[in-house]
Tab-separated table of N, CA and C in Angstrom:
chain	number	residue	atom	x	y	z
A	1	MET	N	197.887	-99.094	123.273
A	1	MET	CA	198.329	-100.376	123.774
A	1	MET	C	198.351	-100.337	125.307
A	2	GLU	N	197.775	-101.337	125.899
A	2	GLU	CA	197.761	-101.414	127.361
A	2	GLU	C	199.132	-101.833	127.878
A	3	ARG	N	199.563	-101.216	128.943
A	3	ARG	CA	200.858	-101.496	129.565
A	3	ARG	C	200.649	-102.200	130.896
A	4	ILE	N	201.601	-103.063	131.253
A	4	ILE	CA	201.529	-103.674	132.579
A	4	ILE	C	201.906	-102.641	133.623
A	5	LYS	N	201.444	-102.847	134.827
A	5	LYS	CA	201.766	-101.954	135.941
A	5	LYS	C	202.355	-102.788	137.064
A	6	ILE	N	203.404	-102.285	137.658
A	6	ILE	CA	204.011	-102.912	138.826
A	6	ILE	C	204.070	-101.837	139.900
A	7	GLU	N	203.254	-101.998	140.920
A	7	GLU	CA	203.230	-101.048	142.031
A	7	GLU	C	204.291	-101.451	143.052
A	8	LEU	N	205.090	-100.492	143.469
A	8	LEU	CA	206.109	-100.767	144.481
A	8	LEU	C	205.466	-100.902	145.855
A	9	PRO	N	205.964	-101.828	146.659
A	9	PRO	CA	205.458	-101.939	148.026
A	9	PRO	C	206.034	-100.829	148.905
A	10	GLU	N	205.593	-100.786	150.149
A	10	GLU	CA	206.151	-99.844	151.112
A	10	GLU	C	207.658	-100.061	151.215
A	11	PRO	N	208.431	-98.995	151.438
A	11	PRO	CA	209.896	-99.122	151.500
A	11	PRO	C	210.394	-100.172	152.505
A	12	ASN	N	209.688	-100.355	153.620
A	12	ASN	CA	210.139	-101.333	154.621
A	12	ASN	C	209.968	-102.777	154.173
A	13	LYS	N	209.304	-103.006	153.053
A	13	LYS	CA	209.149	-104.366	152.514
A	13	LYS	C	210.407	-104.837	151.778
A	14	PHE	N	211.262	-103.898	151.376
A	14	PHE	CA	212.499	-104.268	150.696
A	14	PHE	C	213.488	-104.751	151.754
A	15	ILE	N	213.875	-106.022	151.654
A	15	ILE	CA	214.678	-106.655	152.711
A	15	ILE	C	216.098	-106.981	152.281
A	16	PHE	N	216.449	-106.645	151.052
A	16	PHE	CA	217.790	-106.941	150.552
A	16	PHE	C	218.157	-105.889	149.517
A	17	THR	N	219.401	-105.436	149.569
A	17	THR	CA	219.919	-104.476	148.588
A	17	THR	C	221.307	-104.928	148.163
A	18	THR	N	221.568	-104.822	146.873
A	18	THR	CA	222.900	-105.125	146.365
A	18	THR	C	223.200	-104.180	145.207
A	19	THR	N	224.467	-104.055	144.881
A	19	THR	CA	224.862	-103.286	143.703
A	19	THR	C	225.427	-104.248	142.676
A	20	ILE	N	225.272	-103.876	141.427
A	20	ILE	CA	225.747	-104.723	140.340
A	20	ILE	C	226.112	-103.831	139.159
A	21	MET	N	227.209	-104.147	138.515
A	21	MET	CA	227.654	-103.365	137.368
A	21	MET	C	227.518	-104.216	136.102
A	22	PRO	N	226.738	-103.753	135.141
A	22	PRO	CA	226.644	-104.486	133.882
A	22	PRO	C	228.004	-104.614	133.199
A	23	ARG	N	228.221	-105.767	132.598
A	23	ARG	CA	229.463	-106.027	131.855
A	23	ARG	C	229.332	-105.469	130.443
A	24	ILE	N	230.432	-105.331	129.755
A	24	ILE	CA	230.385	-104.825	128.381
A	24	ILE	C	229.530	-105.743	127.502
A	25	SER	N	229.529	-107.039	127.803
A	25	SER	CA	228.723	-107.973	127.010
A	25	SER	C	227.223	-107.812	127.265
A	26	ASP	N	226.836	-107.039	128.281
A	26	ASP	CA	225.428	-106.769	128.558
A	26	ASP	C	224.908	-105.569	127.766
A	27	ILE	N	225.813	-104.857	127.093
A	27	ILE	CA	225.460	-103.648	126.357
A	27	ILE	C	225.135	-104.023	124.902
A	28	ASN	N	224.035	-103.508	124.393
A	28	ASN	CA	223.587	-103.885	123.048
A	28	ASN	C	223.978	-102.844	121.994
A	29	TYR	N	223.467	-103.016	120.786
A	29	TYR	CA	223.802	-102.144	119.662
A	29	TYR	C	223.353	-100.699	119.877
A	30	GLY	N	222.383	-100.478	120.776
A	30	GLY	CA	221.928	-99.121	121.094
A	30	GLY	C	222.825	-98.445	122.127
A	31	ASN	N	223.914	-99.136	122.497
A	31	ASN	CA	224.895	-98.646	123.468
A	31	ASN	C	224.304	-98.500	124.873
A	32	HIS	N	223.318	-99.384	125.179
A	32	HIS	CA	222.766	-99.418	126.530
A	32	HIS	C	222.480	-100.872	126.920
A	33	LEU	N	222.160	-101.081	128.194
A	33	LEU	CA	221.875	-102.413	128.721
A	33	LEU	C	220.739	-103.058	127.945
A	34	GLY	N	220.997	-104.253	127.418
A	34	GLY	CA	219.971	-104.983	126.683
A	34	GLY	C	218.868	-105.468	127.609
A	35	HIS	N	217.641	-105.487	127.096
A	35	HIS	CA	216.503	-105.879	127.928
A	35	HIS	C	216.663	-107.295	128.483
A	36	ASP	N	217.168	-108.197	127.668
A	36	ASP	CA	217.354	-109.576	128.110
A	36	ASP	C	218.475	-109.698	129.139
A	37	HIS	N	219.446	-108.830	129.058
A	37	HIS	CA	220.559	-108.868	130.012
A	37	HIS	C	220.134	-108.334	131.377
A	38	LEU	N	219.173	-107.411	131.400
A	38	LEU	CA	218.644	-106.979	132.692
A	38	LEU	C	218.019	-108.168	133.418
A	39	VAL	N	217.308	-109.007	132.694
A	39	VAL	CA	216.703	-110.195	133.306
A	39	VAL	C	217.790	-111.098	133.902
A	40	SER	N	218.908	-111.247	133.210
A	40	SER	CA	220.025	-112.039	133.752
A	40	SER	C	220.608	-111.395	135.005
A	41	LEU	N	220.677	-110.069	135.035
A	41	LEU	CA	221.166	-109.381	136.234
A	41	LEU	C	220.208	-109.592	137.403
A	42	LEU	N	218.907	-109.612	137.141
A	42	LEU	CA	217.936	-109.883	138.202
A	42	LEU	C	218.111	-111.297	138.748
A	43	HIS	N	218.432	-112.228	137.882
A	43	HIS	CA	218.719	-113.599	138.302
A	43	HIS	C	219.906	-113.611	139.267
A	44	GLU	N	220.932	-112.859	138.942
A	44	GLU	CA	222.107	-112.749	139.821
A	44	GLU	C	221.721	-112.157	141.176
A	45	VAL	N	220.875	-111.143	141.175
A	45	VAL	CA	220.427	-110.528	142.431
A	45	VAL	C	219.664	-111.549	143.269
A	46	ARG	N	218.771	-112.296	142.641
A	46	ARG	CA	218.004	-113.324	143.356
A	46	ARG	C	218.939	-114.358	143.974
A	47	LEU	N	219.954	-114.768	143.235
A	47	LEU	CA	220.906	-115.752	143.750
A	47	LEU	C	221.711	-115.180	144.917
A	48	ARG	N	222.109	-113.922	144.838
A	48	ARG	CA	222.822	-113.288	145.958
A	48	ARG	C	221.950	-113.267	147.211
A	49	PHE	N	220.666	-112.959	147.040
A	49	PHE	CA	219.742	-112.956	148.168
A	49	PHE	C	219.634	-114.346	148.787
A	50	LEU	N	219.429	-115.344	147.954
A	50	LEU	CA	219.314	-116.720	148.463
A	50	LEU	C	220.587	-117.143	149.182
A	51	THR	N	221.736	-116.853	148.582
A	51	THR	CA	223.030	-117.225	149.169
A	51	THR	C	223.220	-116.555	150.527
A	52	LYS	N	222.832	-115.301	150.643
A	52	LYS	CA	222.955	-114.588	151.918
A	52	LYS	C	222.220	-115.320	153.039
A	53	HIS	N	221.132	-115.991	152.688
A	53	HIS	CA	220.313	-116.681	153.684
A	53	HIS	C	220.605	-118.186	153.754
A	54	GLY	N	221.704	-118.602	153.117
A	54	GLY	CA	222.111	-120.000	153.190
A	54	GLY	C	221.354	-120.926	152.256
A	55	PHE	N	220.699	-120.356	151.258
A	55	PHE	CA	219.920	-121.141	150.306
A	55	PHE	C	220.605	-121.183	148.945
A	56	SER	N	220.082	-122.006	148.079
A	56	SER	CA	220.450	-122.024	146.668
A	56	SER	C	219.157	-122.171	145.879
A	57	GLU	N	219.243	-122.113	144.573
A	57	GLU	CA	218.035	-122.281	143.765
A	57	GLU	C	217.508	-123.711	143.824
A	58	LYS	N	218.375	-124.649	144.180
A	58	LYS	CA	217.939	-126.043	144.286
A	58	LYS	C	217.595	-126.454	145.713
A	59	ASP	N	217.890	-125.587	146.695
A	59	ASP	CA	217.582	-125.927	148.084
A	59	ASP	C	217.264	-124.669	148.890
A	60	THR	N	215.983	-124.443	149.101
A	60	THR	CA	215.515	-123.323	149.917
A	60	THR	C	214.838	-123.865	151.175
A	61	GLY	N	215.474	-124.843	151.786
A	61	GLY	CA	214.889	-125.456	152.969
A	61	GLY	C	214.156	-126.736	152.623
A	62	GLY	N	214.699	-127.472	151.676
A	62	GLY	CA	214.112	-128.749	151.287
A	62	GLY	C	213.507	-128.765	149.900
A	63	CYS	N	213.250	-127.617	149.341
A	63	CYS	CA	212.704	-127.511	147.985
A	63	CYS	C	213.556	-126.546	147.176
A	64	GLY	N	213.544	-126.740	145.891
A	64	GLY	CA	214.167	-125.778	144.996
A	64	GLY	C	213.140	-124.742	144.586
A	65	ILE	N	213.532	-123.878	143.672
A	65	ILE	CA	212.583	-122.905	143.128
A	65	ILE	C	212.575	-123.017	141.611
A	66	ILE	N	211.458	-122.655	141.049
A	66	ILE	CA	211.308	-122.621	139.600
A	66	ILE	C	210.528	-121.348	139.267
A	67	LEU	N	210.892	-120.696	138.188
A	67	LEU	CA	210.246	-119.449	137.795
A	67	LEU	C	208.900	-119.746	137.147
A	68	ALA	N	207.862	-119.071	137.617
A	68	ALA	CA	206.522	-119.255	137.054
A	68	ALA	C	206.146	-118.111	136.107
A	69	ASP	N	206.612	-116.894	136.417
A	69	ASP	CA	206.321	-115.766	135.540
A	69	ASP	C	207.325	-114.649	135.785
A	70	LEU	N	207.330	-113.722	134.862
A	70	LEU	CA	208.268	-112.602	134.900
A	70	LEU	C	207.586	-111.391	134.272
A	71	ALA	N	207.721	-110.237	134.927
A	71	ALA	CA	207.229	-108.980	134.355
A	71	ALA	C	208.291	-107.919	134.601
A	72	VAL	N	208.569	-107.120	133.587
A	72	VAL	CA	209.563	-106.061	133.711
A	72	VAL	C	209.000	-104.786	133.088
A	73	ILE	N	209.206	-103.685	133.779
A	73	ILE	CA	208.912	-102.363	133.226
A	73	ILE	C	210.242	-101.616	133.165
A	74	TYR	N	210.627	-101.213	131.973
A	74	TYR	CA	211.879	-100.485	131.777
A	74	TYR	C	211.589	-98.992	131.881
A	75	LYS	N	212.409	-98.276	132.652
A	75	LYS	CA	212.160	-96.860	132.909
A	75	LYS	C	213.249	-95.942	132.357
A	76	ALA	N	214.496	-96.423	132.260
A	76	ALA	CA	215.600	-95.560	131.816
A	76	ALA	C	216.729	-96.414	131.259
A	77	GLU	N	217.560	-95.788	130.456
A	77	GLU	CA	218.734	-96.463	129.900
A	77	GLU	C	219.803	-96.655	130.973
A	78	VAL	N	220.605	-97.683	130.747
A	78	VAL	CA	221.806	-97.915	131.554
A	78	VAL	C	222.947	-98.072	130.568
A	79	CYS	N	224.017	-97.324	130.779
A	79	CYS	CA	225.174	-97.384	129.891
A	79	CYS	C	226.328	-98.103	130.567
A	80	TYR	N	227.286	-98.521	129.759
A	80	TYR	CA	228.457	-99.210	130.295
A	80	TYR	C	229.175	-98.302	131.293
A	81	GLY	N	229.606	-98.881	132.397
A	81	GLY	CA	230.316	-98.151	133.430
A	81	GLY	C	229.426	-97.663	134.565
A	82	GLU	N	228.114	-97.724	134.363
A	82	GLU	CA	227.207	-97.316	135.427
A	82	GLU	C	226.934	-98.502	136.358
A	83	THR	N	226.744	-98.197	137.615
A	83	THR	CA	226.446	-99.223	138.615
A	83	THR	C	224.982	-99.120	138.992
A	84	LEU	N	224.369	-100.256	139.197
A	84	LEU	CA	222.961	-100.312	139.582
A	84	LEU	C	222.831	-100.716	141.044
A	85	THR	N	221.832	-100.164	141.701
A	85	THR	CA	221.425	-100.601	143.025
A	85	THR	C	220.090	-101.311	142.849
A	86	VAL	N	219.996	-102.523	143.376
A	86	VAL	CA	218.756	-103.290	143.249
A	86	VAL	C	218.250	-103.627	144.640
A	87	ASP	N	217.014	-103.209	144.915
A	87	ASP	CA	216.328	-103.547	146.158
A	87	ASP	C	215.381	-104.705	145.859
A	88	LEU	N	215.296	-105.646	146.801
A	88	LEU	CA	214.472	-106.833	146.604
A	88	LEU	C	213.485	-106.966	147.756
A	89	ALA	N	212.251	-107.307	147.423
A	89	ALA	CA	211.213	-107.575	148.419
A	89	ALA	C	210.596	-108.933	148.117
A	90	LEU	N	210.163	-109.620	149.163
A	90	LEU	CA	209.384	-110.849	149.027
A	90	LEU	C	207.932	-110.500	149.315
A	91	LEU	N	207.042	-110.901	148.414
A	91	LEU	CA	205.628	-110.553	148.540
A	91	LEU	C	204.750	-111.769	148.273
A	92	ASP	N	203.513	-111.658	148.666
A	92	ASP	CA	202.454	-112.602	148.315
A	92	ASP	C	202.784	-114.073	148.600
A	93	PRO	N	203.193	-114.414	149.817
A	93	PRO	CA	203.444	-115.828	150.079
A	93	PRO	C	202.152	-116.626	149.912
A	94	SER	N	202.271	-117.770	149.284
A	94	SER	CA	201.115	-118.644	149.093
A	94	SER	C	201.496	-120.044	149.563
A	95	ARG	N	200.635	-120.963	149.326
A	95	ARG	CA	200.883	-122.348	149.738
A	95	ARG	C	202.121	-122.927	149.055
A	96	VAL	N	202.381	-122.517	147.799
A	96	VAL	CA	203.475	-123.129	147.036
A	96	VAL	C	204.441	-122.135	146.402
A	97	GLY	N	204.307	-120.853	146.708
A	97	GLY	CA	205.194	-119.892	146.054
A	97	GLY	C	205.146	-118.510	146.649
A	98	CYS	N	205.741	-117.573	145.919
A	98	CYS	CA	205.773	-116.169	146.332
A	98	CYS	C	206.225	-115.325	145.150
A	99	THR	N	206.281	-114.036	145.388
A	99	THR	CA	206.739	-113.088	144.373
A	99	THR	C	208.007	-112.399	144.855
A	100	PHE	N	209.003	-112.325	143.988
A	100	PHE	CA	210.189	-111.513	144.218
A	100	PHE	C	209.966	-110.211	143.464
A	101	MET	N	210.107	-109.091	144.160
A	101	MET	CA	209.966	-107.761	143.548
A	101	MET	C	211.342	-107.113	143.514
A	102	TYR	N	211.690	-106.533	142.367
A	102	TYR	CA	212.988	-105.883	142.183
A	102	TYR	C	212.758	-104.418	141.823
A	103	TRP	N	213.475	-103.538	142.497
A	103	TRP	CA	213.444	-102.111	142.178
A	103	TRP	C	214.863	-101.718	141.812
A	104	VAL	N	215.067	-101.389	140.556
A	104	VAL	CA	216.405	-101.145	140.018
A	104	VAL	C	216.606	-99.647	139.802
A	105	LYS	N	217.691	-99.127	140.395
A	105	LYS	CA	218.016	-97.703	140.268
A	105	LYS	C	219.485	-97.551	139.874
A	106	ARG	N	219.780	-96.449	139.222
A	106	ARG	CA	221.161	-96.132	138.880
A	106	ARG	C	221.824	-95.556	140.126
A	107	LYS	N	222.953	-96.133	140.514
A	107	LYS	CA	223.657	-95.652	141.694
A	107	LYS	C	224.213	-94.261	141.415
A	108	GLY	N	224.100	-93.404	142.377
A	108	GLY	CA	224.600	-92.037	142.229
A	108	GLY	C	223.447	-91.062	142.171
A	109	ASP	N	222.700	-91.074	141.059
A	109	ASP	CA	221.569	-90.156	140.954
A	109	ASP	C	220.251	-90.814	141.371
A	110	GLU	N	220.276	-92.121	141.660
A	110	GLU	CA	219.106	-92.888	142.124
A	110	GLU	C	217.944	-92.855	141.135
A	111	LYS	N	218.239	-92.615	139.865
A	111	LYS	CA	217.211	-92.645	138.822
A	111	LYS	C	216.666	-94.063	138.698
A	112	GLU	N	215.349	-94.182	138.687
A	112	GLU	CA	214.733	-95.499	138.538
A	112	GLU	C	214.987	-96.014	137.120
A	113	VAL	N	215.510	-97.218	137.038
A	113	VAL	CA	215.837	-97.852	135.766
A	113	VAL	C	214.773	-98.869	135.369
A	114	ALA	N	214.299	-99.653	136.354
A	114	ALA	CA	213.322	-100.695	136.052
A	114	ALA	C	212.626	-101.150	137.323
A	115	ARG	N	211.473	-101.769	137.119
A	115	ARG	CA	210.744	-102.505	138.145
A	115	ARG	C	210.481	-103.883	137.558
A	116	ALA	N	210.572	-104.891	138.403
A	116	ALA	CA	210.340	-106.243	137.896
A	116	ALA	C	209.789	-107.135	138.993
A	117	THR	N	209.084	-108.167	138.573
A	117	THR	CA	208.639	-109.204	139.493
A	117	THR	C	208.909	-110.562	138.860
A	118	THR	N	209.218	-111.513	139.713
A	118	THR	CA	209.281	-112.908	139.270
A	118	THR	C	208.436	-113.724	140.230
A	119	GLY	N	207.539	-114.499	139.670
A	119	GLY	CA	206.740	-115.428	140.461
A	119	GLY	C	207.525	-116.712	140.630
A	120	ILE	N	207.678	-117.135	141.869
A	120	ILE	CA	208.464	-118.328	142.191
A	120	ILE	C	207.534	-119.416	142.715
A	121	VAL	N	207.745	-120.627	142.256
A	121	VAL	CA	207.050	-121.795	142.783
A	121	VAL	C	208.113	-122.714	143.369
A	122	PHE	N	207.845	-123.259	144.544
A	122	PHE	CA	208.784	-124.189	145.177
A	122	PHE	C	208.607	-125.557	144.535
A	123	PHE	N	209.737	-126.190	144.221
A	123	PHE	CA	209.727	-127.366	143.346
A	123	PHE	C	210.750	-128.382	143.831
A	124	ASN	N	210.327	-129.631	143.867
A	124	ASN	CA	211.227	-130.725	144.223
A	124	ASN	C	211.805	-131.291	142.925
A	125	TYR	N	213.087	-131.066	142.705
A	125	TYR	CA	213.712	-131.488	141.455
A	125	TYR	C	213.913	-132.993	141.371
A	126	THR	N	213.845	-133.696	142.493
A	126	THR	CA	213.974	-135.152	142.480
A	126	THR	C	212.662	-135.804	142.038
A	127	THR	N	211.552	-135.373	142.657
A	127	THR	CA	210.247	-135.956	142.308
A	127	THR	C	209.592	-135.248	141.131
A	128	ARG	N	210.138	-134.067	140.752
A	128	ARG	CA	209.610	-133.253	139.653
A	128	ARG	C	208.191	-132.777	139.951
A	129	LYS	N	207.951	-132.423	141.245
A	129	LYS	CA	206.632	-131.957	141.650
A	129	LYS	C	206.741	-130.680	142.477
A	130	VAL	N	205.673	-129.902	142.434
A	130	VAL	CA	205.566	-128.704	143.252
A	130	VAL	C	205.516	-129.122	144.718
A	131	CYS	N	206.146	-128.329	145.576
A	131	CYS	CA	206.069	-128.609	147.013
A	131	CYS	C	205.667	-127.333	147.750
A	132	GLY	N	205.329	-127.477	149.003
A	132	GLY	CA	204.874	-126.347	149.802
A	132	GLY	C	205.999	-125.377	150.121
A	133	LEU	N	205.615	-124.138	150.410
A	133	LEU	CA	206.570	-123.119	150.793
A	133	LEU	C	207.269	-123.577	152.073
A	134	PRO	N	208.590	-123.776	152.027
A	134	PRO	CA	209.309	-124.253	153.215
A	134	PRO	C	209.190	-123.276	154.381
A	135	GLU	N	208.962	-123.799	155.584
A	135	GLU	CA	208.787	-122.949	156.761
A	135	GLU	C	210.006	-122.043	156.990
A	136	VAL	N	211.206	-122.570	156.773
A	136	VAL	CA	212.416	-121.771	156.993
A	136	VAL	C	212.463	-120.594	156.021
A	137	PHE	N	211.921	-120.744	154.825
A	137	PHE	CA	211.847	-119.651	153.861
A	137	PHE	C	210.735	-118.675	154.233
A	138	ARG	N	209.615	-119.198	154.718
A	138	ARG	CA	208.476	-118.354	155.111
A	138	ARG	C	208.891	-117.325	156.176
A	139	ARG	N	209.862	-117.678	157.014
A	139	ARG	CA	210.316	-116.767	158.061
A	139	ARG	C	210.950	-115.497	157.518
A	140	LEU	N	211.331	-115.483	156.246
A	140	LEU	CA	211.944	-114.300	155.651
A	140	LEU	C	210.928	-113.187	155.380
A	141	PHE	N	209.647	-113.515	155.389
A	141	PHE	CA	208.606	-112.529	155.056
A	141	PHE	C	208.417	-111.534	156.182
C-alpha cells in the first residue's frame, strides 16, 4: 500500500510553537490519543496562531479561511498526561490560499508524534466566494 509523504521544511520555516495537553476525552479505547482528536488539537493550534496575529478563522485581514485538504502521518502513540509541542509553518502561498504545516512532538523526549498539513483557502463568508490571499496575512510568510 502506498503511503503519503510529508517532508518537513527547513527549521527556520517554523514560525510558531505551542504546547498542548490532550484531555482524557481525547484518549480512545487503545489508551492513546485518537486519530480524530489529533486533528481537533491541530485545529486548536491553528486558532492559537491566528489569534496571536490578531486574526480569527472568519477574519484574516478581510477574508475568512476554509479548509481545502488535510493530510496526517502518525508516528507514535500519545498517552494521557503527556504534553505535546507543536511547531507550525506557513508554506506555498498562492493567489487564494496556503498550506499550514504541523510538526507534533512529545514534550520531554522530543519524540516525533505526527506530521500534518492543512490546505487553506481564503473565503468570504458573506458572499460565499473564494477571495485573494490578504496582504496583511501574506506578510507572515
